[in-house]
Short mmCIF file of C-alpha atoms in Angstrom, two decimals:
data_model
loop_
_atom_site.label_atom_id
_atom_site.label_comp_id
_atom_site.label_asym_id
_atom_site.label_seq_id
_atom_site.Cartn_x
_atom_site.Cartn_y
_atom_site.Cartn_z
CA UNK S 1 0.00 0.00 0.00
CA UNK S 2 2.94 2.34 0.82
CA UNK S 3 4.50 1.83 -2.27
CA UNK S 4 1.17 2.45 -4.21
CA UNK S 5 0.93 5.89 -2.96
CA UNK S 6 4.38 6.81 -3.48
CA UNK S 7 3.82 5.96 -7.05
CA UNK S 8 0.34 8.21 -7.38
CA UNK S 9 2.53 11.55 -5.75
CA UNK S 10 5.46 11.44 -8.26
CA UNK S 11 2.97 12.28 -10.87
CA UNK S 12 2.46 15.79 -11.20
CA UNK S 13 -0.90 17.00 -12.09
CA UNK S 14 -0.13 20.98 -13.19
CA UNK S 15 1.85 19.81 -15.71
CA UNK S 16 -0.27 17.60 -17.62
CA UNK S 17 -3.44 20.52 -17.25
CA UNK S 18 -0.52 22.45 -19.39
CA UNK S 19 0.61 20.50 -21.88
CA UNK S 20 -3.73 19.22 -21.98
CA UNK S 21 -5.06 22.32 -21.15
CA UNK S 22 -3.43 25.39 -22.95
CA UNK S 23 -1.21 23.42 -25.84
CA UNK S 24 -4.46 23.48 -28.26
CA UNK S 25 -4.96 27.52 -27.80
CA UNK S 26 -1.65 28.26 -28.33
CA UNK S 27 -1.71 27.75 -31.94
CA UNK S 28 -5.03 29.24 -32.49
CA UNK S 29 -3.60 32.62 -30.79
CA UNK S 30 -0.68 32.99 -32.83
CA UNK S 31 -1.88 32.76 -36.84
CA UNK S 32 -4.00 35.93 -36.57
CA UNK S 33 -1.53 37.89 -34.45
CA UNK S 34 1.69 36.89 -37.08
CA UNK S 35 -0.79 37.37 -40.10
CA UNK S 36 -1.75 40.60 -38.82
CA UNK S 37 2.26 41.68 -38.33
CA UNK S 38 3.17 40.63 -41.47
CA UNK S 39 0.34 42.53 -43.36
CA UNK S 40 1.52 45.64 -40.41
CA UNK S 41 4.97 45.74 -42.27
CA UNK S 42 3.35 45.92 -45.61
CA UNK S 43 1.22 48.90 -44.30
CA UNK S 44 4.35 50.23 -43.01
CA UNK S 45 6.40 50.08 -45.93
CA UNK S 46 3.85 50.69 -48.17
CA UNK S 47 3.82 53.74 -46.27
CA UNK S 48 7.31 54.43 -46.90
CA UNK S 49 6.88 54.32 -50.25
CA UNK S 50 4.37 56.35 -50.23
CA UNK S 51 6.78 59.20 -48.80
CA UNK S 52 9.17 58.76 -51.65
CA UNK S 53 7.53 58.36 -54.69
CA UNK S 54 5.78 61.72 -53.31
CA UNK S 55 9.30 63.07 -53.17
CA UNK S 56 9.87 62.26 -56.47
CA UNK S 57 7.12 63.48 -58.21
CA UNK S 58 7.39 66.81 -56.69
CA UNK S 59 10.68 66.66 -57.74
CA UNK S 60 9.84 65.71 -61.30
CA UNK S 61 6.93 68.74 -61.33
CA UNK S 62 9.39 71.41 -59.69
CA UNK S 63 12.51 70.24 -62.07
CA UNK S 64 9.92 70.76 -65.16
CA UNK S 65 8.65 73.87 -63.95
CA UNK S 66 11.82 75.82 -63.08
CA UNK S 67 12.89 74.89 -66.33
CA UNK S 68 13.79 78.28 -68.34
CA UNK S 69 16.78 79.47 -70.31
CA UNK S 70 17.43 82.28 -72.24
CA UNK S 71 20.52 82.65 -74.73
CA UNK S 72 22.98 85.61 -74.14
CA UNK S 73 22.88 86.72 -77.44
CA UNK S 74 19.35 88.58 -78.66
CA UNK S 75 18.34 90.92 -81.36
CA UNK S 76 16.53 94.13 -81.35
CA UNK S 77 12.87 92.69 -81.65
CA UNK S 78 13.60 89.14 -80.03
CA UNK S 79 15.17 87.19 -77.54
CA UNK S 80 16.12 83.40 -77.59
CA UNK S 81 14.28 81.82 -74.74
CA UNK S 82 13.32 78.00 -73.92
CA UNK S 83 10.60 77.24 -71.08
CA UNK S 84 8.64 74.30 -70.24
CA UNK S 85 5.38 76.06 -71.40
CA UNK S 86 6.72 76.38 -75.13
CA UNK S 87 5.66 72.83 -75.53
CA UNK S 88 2.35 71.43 -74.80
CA UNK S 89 3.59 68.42 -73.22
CA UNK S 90 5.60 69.98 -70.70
CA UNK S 91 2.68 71.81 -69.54
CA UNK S 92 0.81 68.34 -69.42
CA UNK S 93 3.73 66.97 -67.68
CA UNK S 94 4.12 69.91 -64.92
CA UNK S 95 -0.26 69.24 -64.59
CA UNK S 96 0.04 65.68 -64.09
CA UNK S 97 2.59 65.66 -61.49
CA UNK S 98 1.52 68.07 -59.53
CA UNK S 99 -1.57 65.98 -59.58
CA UNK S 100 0.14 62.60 -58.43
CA UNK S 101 2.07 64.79 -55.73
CA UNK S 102 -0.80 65.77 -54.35
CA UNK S 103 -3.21 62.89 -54.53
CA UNK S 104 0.09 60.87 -53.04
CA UNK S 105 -0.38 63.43 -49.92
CA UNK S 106 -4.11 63.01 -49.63
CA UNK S 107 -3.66 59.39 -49.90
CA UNK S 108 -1.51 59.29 -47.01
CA UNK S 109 -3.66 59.11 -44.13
CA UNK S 110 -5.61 56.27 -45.74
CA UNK S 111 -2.12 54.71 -45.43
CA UNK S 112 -2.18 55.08 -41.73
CA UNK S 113 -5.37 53.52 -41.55
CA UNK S 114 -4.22 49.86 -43.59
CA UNK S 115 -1.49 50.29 -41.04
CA UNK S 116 -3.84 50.76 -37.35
CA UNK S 117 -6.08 48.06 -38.74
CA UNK S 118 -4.61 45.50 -40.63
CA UNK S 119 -7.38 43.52 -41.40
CA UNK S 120 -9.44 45.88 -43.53
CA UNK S 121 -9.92 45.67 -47.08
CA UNK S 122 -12.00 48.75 -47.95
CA UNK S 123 -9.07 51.44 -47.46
CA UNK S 124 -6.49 48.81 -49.36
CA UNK S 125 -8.96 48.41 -52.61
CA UNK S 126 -9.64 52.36 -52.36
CA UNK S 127 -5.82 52.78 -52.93
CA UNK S 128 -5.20 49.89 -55.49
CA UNK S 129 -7.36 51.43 -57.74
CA UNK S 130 -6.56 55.19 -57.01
CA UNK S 131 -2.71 53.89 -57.42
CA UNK S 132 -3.52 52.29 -60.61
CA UNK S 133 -5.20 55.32 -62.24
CA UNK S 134 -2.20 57.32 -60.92
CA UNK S 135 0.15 55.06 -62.38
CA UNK S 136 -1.47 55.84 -65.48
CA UNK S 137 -0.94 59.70 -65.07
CA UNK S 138 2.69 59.32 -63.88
CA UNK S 139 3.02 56.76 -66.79
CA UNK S 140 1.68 58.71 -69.48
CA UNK S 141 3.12 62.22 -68.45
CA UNK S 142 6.32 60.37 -68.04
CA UNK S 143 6.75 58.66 -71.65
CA UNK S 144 5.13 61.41 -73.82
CA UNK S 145 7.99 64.03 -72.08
CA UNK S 146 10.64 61.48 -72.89
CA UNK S 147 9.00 61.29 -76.75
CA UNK S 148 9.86 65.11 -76.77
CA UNK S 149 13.01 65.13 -74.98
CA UNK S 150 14.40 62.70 -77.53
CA UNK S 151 13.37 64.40 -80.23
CA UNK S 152 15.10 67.83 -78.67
CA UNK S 153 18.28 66.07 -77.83
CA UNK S 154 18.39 63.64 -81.46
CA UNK S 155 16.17 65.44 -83.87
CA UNK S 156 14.69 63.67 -86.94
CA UNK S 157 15.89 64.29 -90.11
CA UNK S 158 12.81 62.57 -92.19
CA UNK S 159 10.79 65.39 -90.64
CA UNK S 160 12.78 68.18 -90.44
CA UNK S 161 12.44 68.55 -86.57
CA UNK S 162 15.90 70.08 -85.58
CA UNK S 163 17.84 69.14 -82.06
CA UNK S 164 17.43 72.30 -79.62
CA UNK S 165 19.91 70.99 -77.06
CA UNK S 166 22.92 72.64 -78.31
CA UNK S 167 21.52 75.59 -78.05
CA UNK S 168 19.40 75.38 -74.74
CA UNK S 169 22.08 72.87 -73.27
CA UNK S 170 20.61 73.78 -69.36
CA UNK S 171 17.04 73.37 -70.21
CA UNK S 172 17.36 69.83 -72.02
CA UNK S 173 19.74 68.89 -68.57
CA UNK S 174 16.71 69.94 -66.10
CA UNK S 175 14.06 68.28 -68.64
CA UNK S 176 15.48 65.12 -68.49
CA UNK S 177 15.86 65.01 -65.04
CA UNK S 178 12.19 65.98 -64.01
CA UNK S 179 11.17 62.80 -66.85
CA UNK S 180 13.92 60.94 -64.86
CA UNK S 181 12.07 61.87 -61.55
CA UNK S 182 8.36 60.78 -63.36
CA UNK S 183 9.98 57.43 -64.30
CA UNK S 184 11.21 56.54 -60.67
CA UNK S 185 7.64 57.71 -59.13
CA UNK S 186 6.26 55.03 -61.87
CA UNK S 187 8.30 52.35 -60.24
CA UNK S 188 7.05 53.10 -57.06
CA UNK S 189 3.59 53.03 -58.19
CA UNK S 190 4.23 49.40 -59.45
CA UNK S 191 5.57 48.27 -56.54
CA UNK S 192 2.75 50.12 -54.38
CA UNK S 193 0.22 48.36 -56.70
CA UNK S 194 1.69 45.03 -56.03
CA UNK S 195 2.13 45.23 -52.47
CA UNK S 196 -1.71 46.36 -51.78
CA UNK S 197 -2.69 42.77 -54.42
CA UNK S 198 -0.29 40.87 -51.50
CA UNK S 199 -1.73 42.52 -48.54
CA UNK S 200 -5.59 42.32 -50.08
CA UNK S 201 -4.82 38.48 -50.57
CA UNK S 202 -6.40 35.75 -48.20
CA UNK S 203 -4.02 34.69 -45.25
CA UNK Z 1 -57.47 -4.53 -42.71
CA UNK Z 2 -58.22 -3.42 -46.23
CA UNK Z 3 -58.77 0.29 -45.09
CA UNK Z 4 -55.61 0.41 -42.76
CA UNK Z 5 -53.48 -1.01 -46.19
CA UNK Z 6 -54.38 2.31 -48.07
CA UNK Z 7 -54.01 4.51 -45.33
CA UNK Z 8 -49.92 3.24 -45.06
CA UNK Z 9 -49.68 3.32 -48.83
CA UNK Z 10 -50.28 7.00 -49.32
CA UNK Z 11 -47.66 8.22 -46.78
CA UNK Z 12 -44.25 8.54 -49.13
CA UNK Z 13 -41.51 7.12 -47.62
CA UNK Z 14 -38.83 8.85 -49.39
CA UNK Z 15 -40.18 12.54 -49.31
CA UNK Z 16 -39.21 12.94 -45.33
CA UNK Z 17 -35.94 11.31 -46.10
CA UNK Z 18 -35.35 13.93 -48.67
CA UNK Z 19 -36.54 16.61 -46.29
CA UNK Z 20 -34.46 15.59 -43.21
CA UNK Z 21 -31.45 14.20 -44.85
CA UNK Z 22 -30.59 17.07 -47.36
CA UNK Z 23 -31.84 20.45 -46.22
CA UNK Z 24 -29.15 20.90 -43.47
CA UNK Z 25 -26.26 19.83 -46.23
CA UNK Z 26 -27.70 22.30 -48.42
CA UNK Z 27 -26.95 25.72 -46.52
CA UNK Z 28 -23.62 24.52 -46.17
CA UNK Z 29 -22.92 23.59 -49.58
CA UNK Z 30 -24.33 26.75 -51.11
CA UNK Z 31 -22.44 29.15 -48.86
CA UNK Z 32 -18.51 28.63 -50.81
CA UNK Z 33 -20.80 27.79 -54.19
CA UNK Z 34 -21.79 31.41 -54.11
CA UNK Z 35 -18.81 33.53 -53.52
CA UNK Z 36 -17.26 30.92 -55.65
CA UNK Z 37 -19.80 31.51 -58.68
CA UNK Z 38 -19.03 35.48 -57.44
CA UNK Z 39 -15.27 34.66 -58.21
CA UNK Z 40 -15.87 32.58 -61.28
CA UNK Z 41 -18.33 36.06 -62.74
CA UNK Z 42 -15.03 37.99 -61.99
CA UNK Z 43 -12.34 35.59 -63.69
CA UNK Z 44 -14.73 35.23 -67.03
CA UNK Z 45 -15.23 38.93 -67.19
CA UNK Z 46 -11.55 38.94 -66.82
CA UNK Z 47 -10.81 36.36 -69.59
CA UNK Z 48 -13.38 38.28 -72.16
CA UNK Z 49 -11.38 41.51 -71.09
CA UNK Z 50 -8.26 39.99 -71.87
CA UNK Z 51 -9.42 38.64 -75.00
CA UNK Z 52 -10.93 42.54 -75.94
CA UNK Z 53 -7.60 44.50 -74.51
CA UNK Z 54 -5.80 41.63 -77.08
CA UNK Z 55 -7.09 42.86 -80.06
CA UNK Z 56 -7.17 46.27 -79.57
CA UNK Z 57 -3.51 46.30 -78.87
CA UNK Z 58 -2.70 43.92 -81.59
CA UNK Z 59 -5.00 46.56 -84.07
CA UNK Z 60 -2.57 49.34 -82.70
CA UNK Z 61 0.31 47.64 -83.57
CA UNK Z 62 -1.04 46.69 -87.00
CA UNK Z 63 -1.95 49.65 -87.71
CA UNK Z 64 0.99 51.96 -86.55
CA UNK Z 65 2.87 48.98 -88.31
CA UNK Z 66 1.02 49.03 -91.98
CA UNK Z 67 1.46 53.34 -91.45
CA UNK Z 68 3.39 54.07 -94.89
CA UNK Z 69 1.92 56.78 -97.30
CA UNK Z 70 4.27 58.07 -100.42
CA UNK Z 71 3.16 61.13 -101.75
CA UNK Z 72 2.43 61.42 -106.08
CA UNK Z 73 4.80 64.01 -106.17
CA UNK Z 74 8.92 63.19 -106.30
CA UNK Z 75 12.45 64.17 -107.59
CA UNK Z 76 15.02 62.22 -109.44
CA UNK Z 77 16.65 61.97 -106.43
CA UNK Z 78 14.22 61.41 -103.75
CA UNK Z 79 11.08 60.37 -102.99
CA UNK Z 80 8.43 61.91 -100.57
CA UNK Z 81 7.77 59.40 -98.11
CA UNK Z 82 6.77 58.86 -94.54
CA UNK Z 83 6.49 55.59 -92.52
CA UNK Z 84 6.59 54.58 -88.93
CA UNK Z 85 10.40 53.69 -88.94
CA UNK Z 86 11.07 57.35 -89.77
CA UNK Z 87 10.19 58.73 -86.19
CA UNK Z 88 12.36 56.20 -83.22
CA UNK Z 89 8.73 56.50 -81.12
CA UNK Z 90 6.86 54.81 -83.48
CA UNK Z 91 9.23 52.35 -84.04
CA UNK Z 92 8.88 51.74 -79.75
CA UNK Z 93 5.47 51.88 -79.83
CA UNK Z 94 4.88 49.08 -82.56
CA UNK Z 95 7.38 46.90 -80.55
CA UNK Z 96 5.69 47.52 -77.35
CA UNK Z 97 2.23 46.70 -78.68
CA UNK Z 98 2.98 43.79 -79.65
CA UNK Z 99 4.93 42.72 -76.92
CA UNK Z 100 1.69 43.38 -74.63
CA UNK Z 101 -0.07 41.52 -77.60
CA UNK Z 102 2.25 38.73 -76.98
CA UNK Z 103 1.85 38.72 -73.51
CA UNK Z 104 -1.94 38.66 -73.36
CA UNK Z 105 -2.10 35.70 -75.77
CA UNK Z 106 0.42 34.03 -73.46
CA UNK Z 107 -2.30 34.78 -70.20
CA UNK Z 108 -5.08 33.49 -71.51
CA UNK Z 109 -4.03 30.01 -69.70
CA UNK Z 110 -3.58 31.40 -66.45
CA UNK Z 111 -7.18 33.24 -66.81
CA UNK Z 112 -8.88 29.60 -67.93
CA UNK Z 113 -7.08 28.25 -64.07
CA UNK Z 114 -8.55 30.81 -62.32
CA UNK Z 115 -12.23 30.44 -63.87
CA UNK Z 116 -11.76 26.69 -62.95
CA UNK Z 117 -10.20 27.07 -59.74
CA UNK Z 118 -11.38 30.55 -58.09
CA UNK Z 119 -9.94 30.11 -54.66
CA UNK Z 120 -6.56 29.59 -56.12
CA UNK Z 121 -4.66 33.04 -55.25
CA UNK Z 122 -1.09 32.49 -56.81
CA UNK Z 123 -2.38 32.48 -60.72
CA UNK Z 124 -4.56 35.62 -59.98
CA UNK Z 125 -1.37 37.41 -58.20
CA UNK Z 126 1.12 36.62 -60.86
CA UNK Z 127 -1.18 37.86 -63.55
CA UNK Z 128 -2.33 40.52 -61.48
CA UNK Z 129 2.19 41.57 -60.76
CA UNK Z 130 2.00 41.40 -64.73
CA UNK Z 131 -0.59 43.02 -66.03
CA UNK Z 132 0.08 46.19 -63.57
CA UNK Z 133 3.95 45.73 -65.68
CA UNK Z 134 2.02 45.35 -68.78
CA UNK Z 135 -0.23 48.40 -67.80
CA UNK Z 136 3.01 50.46 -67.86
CA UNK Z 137 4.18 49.42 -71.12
CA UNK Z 138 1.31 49.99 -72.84
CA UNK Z 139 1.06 53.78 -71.05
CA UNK Z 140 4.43 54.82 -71.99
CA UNK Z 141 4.05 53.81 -75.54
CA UNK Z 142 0.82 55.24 -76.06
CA UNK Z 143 1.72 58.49 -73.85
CA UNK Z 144 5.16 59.09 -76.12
CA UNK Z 145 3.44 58.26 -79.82
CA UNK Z 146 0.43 60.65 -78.40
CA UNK Z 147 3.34 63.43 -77.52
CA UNK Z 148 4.77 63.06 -81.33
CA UNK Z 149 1.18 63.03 -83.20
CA UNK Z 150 0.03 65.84 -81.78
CA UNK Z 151 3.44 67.52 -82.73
CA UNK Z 152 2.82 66.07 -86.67
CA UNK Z 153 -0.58 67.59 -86.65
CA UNK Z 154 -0.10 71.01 -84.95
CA UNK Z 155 3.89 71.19 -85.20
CA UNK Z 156 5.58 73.67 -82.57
CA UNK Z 157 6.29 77.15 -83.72
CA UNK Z 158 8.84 77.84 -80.67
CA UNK Z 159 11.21 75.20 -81.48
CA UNK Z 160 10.32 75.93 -85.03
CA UNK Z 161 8.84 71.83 -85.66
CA UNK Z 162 7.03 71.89 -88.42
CA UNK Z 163 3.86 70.13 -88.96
CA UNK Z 164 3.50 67.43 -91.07
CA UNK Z 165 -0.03 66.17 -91.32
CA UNK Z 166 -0.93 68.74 -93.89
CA UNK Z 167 1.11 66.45 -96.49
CA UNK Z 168 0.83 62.78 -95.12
CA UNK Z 169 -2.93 63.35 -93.71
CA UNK Z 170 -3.07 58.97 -94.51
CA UNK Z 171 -0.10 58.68 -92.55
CA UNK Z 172 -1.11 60.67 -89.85
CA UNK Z 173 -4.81 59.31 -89.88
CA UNK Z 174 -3.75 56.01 -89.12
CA UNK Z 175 -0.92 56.63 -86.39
CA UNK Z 176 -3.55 58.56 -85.00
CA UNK Z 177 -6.63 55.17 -84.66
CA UNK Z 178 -3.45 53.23 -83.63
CA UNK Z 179 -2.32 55.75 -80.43
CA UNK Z 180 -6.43 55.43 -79.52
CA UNK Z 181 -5.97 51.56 -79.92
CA UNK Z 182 -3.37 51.82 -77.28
CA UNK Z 183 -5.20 53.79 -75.20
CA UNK Z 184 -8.48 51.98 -74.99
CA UNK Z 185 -6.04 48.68 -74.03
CA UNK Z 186 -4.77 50.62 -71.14
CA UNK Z 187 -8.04 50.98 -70.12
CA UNK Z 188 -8.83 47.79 -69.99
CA UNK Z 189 -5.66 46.71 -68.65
CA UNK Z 190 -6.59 49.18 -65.43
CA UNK Z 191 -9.95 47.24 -65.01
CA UNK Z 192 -7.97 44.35 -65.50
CA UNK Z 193 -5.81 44.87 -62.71
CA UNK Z 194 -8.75 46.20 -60.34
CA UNK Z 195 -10.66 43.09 -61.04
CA UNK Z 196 -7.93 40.60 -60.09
CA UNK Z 197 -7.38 43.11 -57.01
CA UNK Z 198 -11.32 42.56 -56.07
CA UNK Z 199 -10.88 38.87 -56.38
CA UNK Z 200 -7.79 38.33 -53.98
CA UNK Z 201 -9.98 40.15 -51.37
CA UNK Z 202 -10.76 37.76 -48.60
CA UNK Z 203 -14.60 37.30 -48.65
#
């Protein structure tokens, strides 16, 4: 009988209520909470993103519109002068970024929202489809500028369009950079696209 | 005895088995049907958009590609003539198209997987990752040939381009229906990629 008891003590009952009791909740507790970080960091860099492709297409619209030069030499009646708003598409260009500069600000606190919750779709779809249309803008603005700024730099000789670079050498360096500045904000957009599809997509 | 018989015959047997066995499976079995038949609407709209954003970017390319007009009027020397491979846009912009042509052809098999499996989220992600790439391509082209047409029909007096559309008005006609044809696929191509988005929501 003594030996029977000894033998019911050395099992210890808290530890079998933890491995019984709390093993199977474990697991259940976990999925949502890592989910719900690992759609957090998208938020978060999406975010991020956000910030900089902002940065560039200010940049872009401020590089296009400060764009002016005017040659040294003149005449009595006229002066040599190159601005953005000589060409049409400039003037597109300068619109369209200011545009996706400051829909990328507006969009921003909808950002902070996918990043406080998580879990809802509503504010993610709202941007996917606002980034997509201004993907389109950036896109657009972005390649038509570079059509011209070829032409000004090459010129085509099976239409008579003459190069304007060597004279307005300063004008065709800021150009370029502002559709250098619309082509990185492009990228961004992709990649902000893409992230919002990953995020929207069932855990 | 006789009237008892009848009375047993005209209860059915097999109408309360119906009633009791199958109406609880049914509630069960119609709640995935439906947001699956929701998912399957989506990916068929998708393939028929596919199919519709297909031709119109193969039309572009055709007909930016088939753009060749020589005038009556020539030289000994030389010959009046305009074509797309005179202007390096063009020559993008045919290339491009029909890359995107390519590439739709080439996701019509990943649209037929997603009509017959709907809960499958990898096919709709990759497509969705392409088409947003696709999107681009087809914006850029169509942004830069748009740039250069308008310059052929209304020419720029400060950098002293001329136009040209008053002597190739076939030539310009057609680049012109093939720039729309670009634009109408990026249209599509940004319902395209809003769809997919919708889709990969969690329902």
């Amino acid at each position: 009988m003594k030996s029977g008891d000894s033998t019911t003590i050395n099992v210890p009952p808290e530890s079998s209520a933890v491995s019984k009791g709390k093993a199977p909740l474990l697991p259940v507790a976990a999925g949502p909470a890592s989910s719900g970080g690992w759609k957090k960091g998208i938020a978060i860099f999406d975010f991020i993103l956000r910030l900089f492709a902002m940065v560039a297409a200010l940049a872009a619209a401020a590089a296009m519109g400060t764009s002016d030069e005017t040659l040294p030499l003149f005449t009595q009646f006229f002066q040599f002068q190159a601005s953005y708003d000589d060409l049409p598409t400039f003037q597109f260009f300068v619109i369209a970024m200011a545009l996706v500069a400051g829909y990328l600000l507006l969009s921003l606190p909808f950002s902070i929202v996918t990043i406080v919750r998580p879990f809802a779709a509503g504010p993610r779809i709202l941007l996917l489809v606002l980034d997509t249309v201004a993907l389109t803008l950036t896109t657009a603005a972005g390649g038509a500028a570079a059509a011209i700024v070829y032409l000004a730099h090459n010129g085509n000789s099976n239409t008579n369009w003459m190069a304007i670079c060597q004279q307005y050498g300063d004008f065709c360096q800021k150009v370029s950079g502002a559709v250098v500045g619309s082509l990185i904000a492009a990228m961004l957009f992709v990649f902000l696209v893409v992230l919002s599809a990953m995020a929207l997509r069932r855990i």
